[in-house]
Amino acid sequence: MLDCGLDMTSTLNFLPLPLVQSPRLSNLPGWSLKDGNAFLDKELKECSGHVFVDSVPEFCLPETELIDLSTVDVILISNYHCMMALPYITEHTGFTGTVYATEPTVQIGRLLMEELVNFIERVPKAQSASLWKNKDIQRLLPSPLKDAVEVSTWRRCYTMQEVNSALSKIQLVGYSQKIELFGAVQVTPLSSGYALGSSNWIIQSHYEKVSYVSGSSLLTTHPQPMDQASLKNSDVLILTGLTQIPTANPDSMVGEFCSNLALTVRNGGNVLVPCYPSGVIYDLLECLYQYIDSAGLSSIPFYFISPVANSSLEFSQIFAEWLCHNKQTKVYLPEPPFPHAELIQTNKLKHYPSIHGDFSNDFRQPCVVFTGHPSLRFGDVVHFMELWGKSSLNTVIFTEPDFSYLEALAPYQPLAMKCIYCPIDTRLNFIQVSKLLKEVQPLHVVCPEQYTQPPPAQSHRMDLMVDCQPPAMSYRRAEVLALPFKRRYEKIEIMPELADSLVPMEIKPGISLATVSAVLHTKDNKHVLQPPPRPAQPTGGKKRKRASDDIPDCKVLKPLLSGSIPVDQFVQTLEKHGFSDIKVEDTAKGHIVLLQEAETLIQIEEDSTHIICDDDEVLRVRLRDLVLKFLQKF
Amino acid sequence: MDPECARLLPALCAVLADPRQPVADDTCLEKLLDWFKAVTGAGSSLLLLQEHPCLVELLFHVLKPQDLSSRILSFTLRLAGIFAAQENCFQFLQGDPSLFVASAAGQLLVRVLDLALRGPAEGHVCPQAWDWPACARKVVCHLEDCLRSEAAPRVTQALHVLTTTFGHCHGLWTQGLWARLSPLVARLLEKDPVPAPHALVDLLLSVARSSVLSSDPGLWETAAQALSRLSPTQAGPLAAGILKLQDCPQALRIQAFRILLQPLAHVLEAAAQGPGAPRLLEGAAGDLMAVDTFPPSRSACVGLLCSALAHLELLQPLPQRPSPWPQAPLLAAAVTILRFCNGSAAPSSEAGSRLCTMLVGCVRVQRAALDFLGVLSQGLGPQELVTQVFAILLEYLVSPDSSPTVLKKAFQATLRWLLSSATPPGCCDLEPYAQLVLGELLAVLQKRLCSPCWEVRDSGLEFLTQMTRRWGGQGSFRQALLGSEVPELTRQLLQDPESYVRASAVAAVGQLSSWGLLAAPSRPEHPDVPQKTPLEELLLVLTTDSEGFPRRAVMRVFTEWLRDGYADVAKDPEQSVAPVLQAASRDLDWEVRVQGLELALVFLEQLLGPLGPSTAAPPGALTQALQALCRVQLFEFALRSLFDCDRPVAQKSCDLLLFLKAKATPSGSQQEVGDGPNVASVEAALRRWQAGEQGQPLGELAPETVLAVLRSMDLEALRDTLAESSDHVERSPQSLLQDMLATVGVLGDNEADCY
């Protein structure tokens, strides 16, 4: 199984979970059907024309119907965003396999899960809505609730216990490490340049190679650069995890982010940045580190609020071997690789586990707050949205591309604060993909259907699709695809003593052949030729053995034949040896030489010759020897 | 030629003729040629050659086959060309055909051919081929061979020679040459592909520009043939060149204009959503070229569009530009190109999609199209198109994807469109639509002034300065600007880390405050602290900024303020100018010091009136003015500057003192000799300054002393000395000859050492 991401966009259908009692949210009117029927008004609330489920947010799990997940042997994780559904898989499906991931992936993935669990668990909600999921009722609901897919499979968030159990099933791997899977294939993680520890995977046998390219980046940000060279010579390249906003250039977006941030703060407003506790935030802090002094913002406090803020900032500094070259060299100076260390030291950046406690004492405005969750449905961000939403001086800047910012904002309407959308997605765009594919030259590319056509809203943008030759094979949800290669060869090892006994004969310059008699031993998808057992000593018993009991290697070895029989010459030879009345017939597969007088047939085909005579052994042997004259023996 | 040079020349000629004494430096030879050009320009070449037989010897010496370096050979041939440019002098060369036989190929031959073609008796009535000197006939035969050759380099070489020939020689004989060679040139155009297309275009343009040849109807036929045979990219420069000609057949102009319009017409066709869309080229030709003539590769397509846009941009302001000028479709095309580039065009055709893929995000095309769009603001356009122009300009200004250079162009184009949209023309008020745009513009500007990219902040400030200069007094602009954060942000940018931005912020602050648009900064946290006036803020920049650009900008602003009577300065000019002059006089940047003297000059003019026919100032006013000047310590600054190590400062100071002298001592007035104040101590100080001891202060000066010092100084002589460039000694021909001989001497010594 390649990755197991969690679809969190389902949470956008739910009301936010406020940290502090919110009169506005608790007083939202219940929703009733057009005919006035209000039986759902406890479960569904209406806000500015949108309907939300008033319940603990639920997540959409990976497809579980298509295959029995208990039969999955291995899960390969490519980055920490792509493992958020792991506890659902490992704890509730009978999964007994192994999960492979790099160390930063596991550590930061744990932080993301921990934050998620914390966000949800610290605001217990008494009510759990389920009536609306009834298919007959769902049909009556307004969009987008009406169109939500597989709502019956939506699940509440996992617990920390489940997270720990899931993570214990992960085996840590390093870049370029070769991992044997049951002898059948070898898998290798490669740096993908997208996040700390993010990987692409190579799955290869001796004769076939499949590359799995997930979230990858060619930009120079903090992680180790993408390893492209190792992706060469792939039979199939599975391409996923491209940028979600192909029209937004990350550099331009960072510029836009800084400009809007400065403009707001200079006007005395506050800036709210809903974000994950790891990833782009490191780069944003680095940009701000360079920018704030020049923009005259040195006196503005930056707050990073997350239950895992401290761990995230510290972890980033210790994963030196997973960082880009520049940052790695800093470690040897020794300096912290990320400049946020200095921001913290100089008190420009302060971090808190939550808005409760120290933060409320230190809080000074105007300020910039980085906090989660980017969906705006849970986490400390909900509090700041409620707090700052009423003033047009304040600005919320969306940098994470995972959620539609308009949908995220829907339960906060009407909203006076300014909203800026600067999605920073450093993953590959289509120009980079076509360069990559030209460089790597896989025989076949397999990718989601969405990548093979321009985005629906910009159907003329032919530049916003994967363009390769031969055209990419595309797949859609729940589609079963046969990858375009066949396993034709297997590698077989020969034991040294057997190899010693071989006597090759050169049949063509540069090509030698040898006959082998051996026992093929197959275990764990490994094949070994071993020397045959020694012939049994003659027992001297009186009882004759049946021929079929003879072990084959006790027989006298017959020579192997090669070459072809030129029919004309063969006929001449026959005539020389006294055969007359010879007739040759052409058949589909070769020739039949008919010795009419002797009532004998010689059937000559590409790979066989048959002499059919009427119980005349002497004649057969004579003819056989004539045939053999034309063939080589070894 | 001065005698010293004449003395050195024989030795130099001997050195040049000696292959054992290589001249190491090509630039020496170039300088020498320049000097000979100047010398022959001033007098007769014949006389020069007669007076300096060494030159003739050098020329003849070079003609002999020997092992001379090609640079000396080339130098000598060019020298011969310079002499030969004067008809009466050509006798020294002409009779020696061995020159052409001896030097057979390559670059050298080309130079020689050029030389020979320039020579033949100028002014005769179009000599026939059989009248040409033998060497000229050889040259022409050689050129003919080249033009018939299948080898592209030979063709190119011949075309280059002809281009130079027709470009420089306008004798009637060129008609004969062209008549003989033009069939061969026309034949080149029949080949597929056409060889040496760029050289061919150059040749045709050179012929077309020749006053002697442009009357040949065959020329225009060849040009028309070239336009149709060459690819659009190759034909573009020819078409543009033809359209710039004052006089050429109308049909050819139409054909040439079509070539330039084609790429833009294609863009319009590709973007057209249906019938009725604006078209540049009507009729079948417009449809025909739609898809297939546009280059398939991205770089070729981009190159073609950019060159078409650049050619049209240059044509637009010319009086001989094609008429009628298709202003509206061109505007539509420019807007459409910009839409393709930012991905906002939504073409339905396949050609459109292809174009979109090629152009999206292309910075080169964006810049070219924005430049062109800016130039188009000179013409009118239908209102709906003007609306589209402002809309696309705003899109570019708003878009985070606009690169800094594109953004700068967008700002420039926007300013041009705003300027052109004043109603009625000449009125300073913005038209209603532009006023609507203004609000959005200022919002964008606000954001751009906070950009992390300094180029963006800089071009934003420049745009603001120019807008304010134009509309600072206009009600709707003032209202919109004061309602925005822009003035406050501008003030904050005086502290920008980038010096260019600080300089631009200084200019913007100067402009804003002269219109009273810089409100006092709001400091809610310190309401009691008195706010700095713009004047104080700029003075702070002048005295504390570590970079030259912002300080120079401050000086320009102060000068402008004083000249234009900016209220804060005008209420007490002396008080305002004094600290500025003091700071400027101590500045390490010479441009700041020059600007300081310029400010002083404006101050003087305001005190004493401008320099005019009635030069002298009334005595009372003069005394008052001199006292004021002494108080602001202008004299010490000016006198010190006379000996500034940077010449422009000294010159400016000299001008200033001469102005003052003219004001103080009217012509015809008696000079007070003897009984004036003692100026000895001042003169002693001046001498020390001249000697480089700048530390010595001048002390308090009385107006009378100043006048006496001015009278005693020969400022006119000083001005003449300063007018000569500081390296006038080093640049003299004498120095050049000496240097060359000295270098050779050194080489000779080394050679001797080796033995």
mmCIF file of C-alpha atoms in Angstrom, chain A residues 247 249 252-253 255-256 258-260 262-263 266-267 291 294 460-463, chain B residues 343 345-347 353 356-357 360 400-401 446-447 450-452 485 489 492 497:
data_model
loop_
_atom_site.group_PDB
_atom_site.id
_atom_site.type_symbol
_atom_site.label_atom_id
_atom_site.label_comp_id
_atom_site.label_asym_id
_atom_site.label_seq_id
_atom_site.Cartn_x
_atom_site.Cartn_y
_atom_site.Cartn_z
ATOM 1 C CA THR A 247 -1.021 28.577 -10.900
ATOM 2 C CA ASN A 249 4.185 30.306 -7.688
ATOM 3 C CA SER A 252 5.360 35.047 -5.450
ATOM 4 C CA MET A 253 3.111 33.782 -2.683
ATOM 5 C CA GLY A 255 6.220 37.847 -1.320
ATOM 6 C CA GLU A 256 2.487 38.358 -1.164
ATOM 7 C CA CYS A 258 5.113 39.283 3.559
ATOM 8 C CA SER A 259 3.550 42.361 1.899
ATOM 9 C CA ASN A 260 0.118 41.722 3.345
ATOM 10 C CA ALA A 262 3.525 44.116 6.865
ATOM 11 C CA LEU A 263 0.658 46.216 5.571
ATOM 12 C CA ARG A 266 1.777 48.740 10.104
ATOM 13 C CA ASN A 267 -1.852 49.743 10.216
ATOM 14 C CA TYR A 291 12.184 40.534 6.183
ATOM 15 C CA SER A 294 13.999 45.588 6.695
ATOM 16 C CA HIS A 460 -7.802 26.226 -22.110
ATOM 17 C CA ARG A 461 -4.715 25.921 -19.915
ATOM 18 C CA MET A 462 -3.135 23.013 -21.738
ATOM 19 C CA ASP A 463 0.036 23.822 -19.822
ATOM 20 C CA GLY B 343 -3.365 33.026 -18.219
ATOM 21 C CA ALA B 345 -7.359 34.656 -21.771
ATOM 22 C CA ALA B 346 -9.822 31.846 -22.350
ATOM 23 C CA PRO B 347 -9.525 31.024 -26.038
ATOM 24 C CA SER B 353 -4.767 27.009 -26.479
ATOM 25 C CA CYS B 356 -1.697 30.176 -24.262
ATOM 26 C CA THR B 357 0.664 27.323 -23.417
ATOM 27 C CA VAL B 360 1.762 31.940 -20.166
ATOM 28 C CA PRO B 400 1.779 38.352 -7.102
ATOM 29 C CA ASP B 401 3.254 36.585 -10.124
ATOM 30 C CA GLN B 446 0.081 50.198 -0.549
ATOM 31 C CA LYS B 447 0.790 46.511 -0.824
ATOM 32 C CA CYS B 450 5.504 46.580 1.633
ATOM 33 C CA SER B 451 6.956 44.089 -0.839
ATOM 34 C CA PRO B 452 9.960 42.095 0.340
ATOM 35 C CA GLU B 485 -1.894 54.450 3.911
ATOM 36 C CA LEU B 489 4.212 54.034 4.222
ATOM 37 C CA GLN B 492 8.463 54.801 6.718
ATOM 38 C CA PRO B 497 17.464 48.973 4.261
#
